[in-house]
Each structure stands twice: as C-alpha cells, then as structure tokens.
mmCIF file of C-alpha atoms in Angstrom:
data_model
loop_
_atom_site.group_PDB
_atom_site.id
_atom_site.type_symbol
_atom_site.label_atom_id
_atom_site.label_comp_id
_atom_site.label_asym_id
_atom_site.label_seq_id
_atom_site.Cartn_x
_atom_site.Cartn_y
_atom_site.Cartn_z
ATOM 1 C CA UNK G 135 130.580 33.335 121.556
ATOM 2 C CA UNK G 136 133.455 35.648 119.370
ATOM 3 C CA UNK G 137 136.926 36.238 119.531
ATOM 4 C CA UNK G 138 137.388 39.829 120.666
ATOM 5 C CA UNK G 139 140.786 39.666 119.060
ATOM 6 C CA UNK G 140 140.732 37.083 115.913
ATOM 7 C CA UNK G 141 136.658 37.610 115.477
ATOM 8 C CA UNK G 142 135.747 34.120 115.516
ATOM 9 C CA UNK G 143 133.576 32.040 116.881
ATOM 10 C CA UNK G 144 135.364 28.423 116.692
ATOM 11 C CA UNK G 145 137.738 27.193 119.089
ATOM 12 C CA UNK G 146 135.920 29.303 121.884
ATOM 13 C CA UNK G 147 135.509 27.622 125.158
ATOM 14 C CA UNK G 148 134.567 28.367 128.661
ATOM 15 C CA UNK G 149 137.209 28.296 130.805
ATOM 16 C CA UNK G 150 136.199 29.229 134.476
ATOM 17 C CA UNK G 151 134.385 31.701 136.263
ATOM 18 C CA UNK G 152 135.503 34.997 137.964
ATOM 19 C CA UNK G 153 134.049 36.488 140.664
ATOM 20 C CA UNK G 154 133.530 40.830 140.930
ATOM 21 C CA UNK G 155 131.910 43.585 142.498
ATOM 22 C CA UNK G 156 129.307 43.456 140.059
ATOM 23 C CA UNK G 157 129.091 39.139 140.991
ATOM 24 C CA UNK G 158 130.397 36.064 138.655
ATOM 25 C CA UNK G 159 131.614 36.479 134.998
ATOM 26 C CA UNK G 160 131.798 34.070 132.644
ATOM 27 C CA UNK G 161 135.208 33.294 131.706
ATOM 28 C CA UNK G 162 136.195 32.456 127.542
ATOM 29 C CA UNK G 163 139.717 30.929 126.152
ATOM 30 C CA UNK G 164 139.572 30.850 122.289
ATOM 31 C CA UNK G 165 141.863 27.955 121.041
ATOM 32 C CA UNK G 166 142.679 29.863 117.835
ATOM 33 C CA UNK G 167 144.690 33.126 118.977
ATOM 34 C CA UNK G 168 145.893 31.445 122.627
ATOM 35 C CA UNK G 169 143.062 35.143 124.429
ATOM 36 C CA UNK G 170 141.502 34.740 127.283
ATOM 37 C CA UNK G 171 138.552 37.019 127.733
ATOM 38 C CA UNK G 172 134.796 37.376 128.981
ATOM 39 C CA UNK G 173 131.641 38.378 127.141
ATOM 40 C CA UNK G 174 131.448 41.723 129.407
ATOM 41 C CA UNK G 175 133.017 44.882 128.704
ATOM 42 C CA UNK G 176 134.989 46.242 131.702
ATOM 43 C CA UNK G 177 134.129 50.156 131.968
ATOM 44 C CA UNK G 178 138.356 50.739 132.604
ATOM 45 C CA UNK G 179 139.602 49.227 128.830
ATOM 46 C CA UNK G 180 137.374 50.956 127.219
ATOM 47 C CA UNK G 181 138.333 53.981 125.381
ATOM 48 C CA UNK G 182 136.724 57.284 123.724
ATOM 49 C CA UNK G 183 136.549 57.772 119.995
ATOM 50 C CA UNK G 184 138.595 60.047 119.980
ATOM 51 C CA UNK G 185 141.426 58.176 122.302
ATOM 52 C CA UNK G 186 140.931 55.051 120.044
ATOM 53 C CA UNK G 187 141.807 57.175 116.442
ATOM 54 C CA UNK G 188 144.411 59.115 117.769
ATOM 55 C CA UNK G 189 146.815 56.120 119.097
ATOM 56 C CA UNK G 190 145.951 54.068 115.580
ATOM 57 C CA UNK G 191 147.096 57.867 113.981
ATOM 58 C CA UNK G 192 150.595 58.280 115.992
ATOM 59 C CA UNK G 193 150.818 54.123 115.193
ATOM 60 C CA UNK G 194 150.403 54.868 111.537
ATOM 61 C CA UNK G 195 153.140 57.737 111.503
ATOM 62 C CA UNK G 196 155.958 55.433 113.333
ATOM 63 C CA UNK G 197 155.459 56.503 116.647
ATOM 64 C CA UNK G 198 155.426 54.621 119.947
ATOM 65 C CA UNK G 199 152.447 54.399 122.186
ATOM 66 C CA UNK G 200 154.274 56.516 124.583
ATOM 67 C CA UNK G 201 153.932 59.351 122.451
ATOM 68 C CA UNK G 202 149.743 58.553 122.560
ATOM 69 C CA UNK G 203 150.161 58.122 126.377
ATOM 70 C CA UNK G 204 152.062 61.492 127.044
ATOM 71 C CA UNK G 205 149.385 62.848 124.909
ATOM 72 C CA UNK G 206 146.361 61.312 126.124
ATOM 73 C CA UNK G 207 146.951 60.373 129.509
ATOM 74 C CA UNK G 208 145.466 56.192 128.701
ATOM 75 C CA UNK G 209 147.454 53.275 127.956
ATOM 76 C CA UNK G 210 147.137 52.453 125.230
ATOM 77 C CA UNK G 211 149.459 49.857 123.911
ATOM 78 C CA UNK G 212 147.057 46.555 124.424
ATOM 79 C CA UNK G 213 145.086 48.341 121.848
ATOM 80 C CA UNK G 214 148.134 48.918 119.614
ATOM 81 C CA UNK G 215 148.844 45.310 119.865
ATOM 82 C CA UNK G 216 145.502 44.038 119.341
ATOM 83 C CA UNK G 217 145.106 46.058 115.940
ATOM 84 C CA UNK G 218 148.334 44.764 115.185
ATOM 85 C CA UNK G 219 147.428 41.187 115.397
ATOM 86 C CA UNK G 220 143.948 41.815 113.683
ATOM 87 C CA UNK G 221 145.487 43.783 110.810
ATOM 88 C CA UNK G 222 149.377 43.431 110.821
#
C-alpha cells in the first residue's frame, strides 16, 4: 500500500478498521509523513480535473485557496496542502 501523500510504500502500517455505509474499510498509517488514509477513494473528495488544475493555477499565481473556492464552489485547500507537502 502506497501513501497518497508522500508516495512511499515503506513504513505504511495497518491502522484499524472504519465502519461506513458501504461496509468496513481498512485504515493505514504512514510513519514517514504521519498521514492516515484508506485504500478506498471517497467520491466526496475527488474533484474534476479542471477544478484541480484551476486551483493549482491560482495557487501558482499567489492567490489564496479562497479565490478558487469562490469560483469552483469546492474547498480545495486540502489538495493545496498536499501539493505543497509533495512538491514544495
């Protein structure tokens, strides 16, 4: 299992189970970056490619995440934090 934040498969351990409407989901913990995650993608956190690209474009121009949120209606600040951790 690879960590979606730091993209390593070392130091990733199982971290319990989570009950959801769709059933039981295995949780994982990355010792390298401290991220907790599951192997299933939540549809609530996946954004269309154009929203992600627009948000990154605004970030690269120096605008805060609020600007992209007003335009897209999506709270993309988490994606920006992950991009900063991964690339900055």
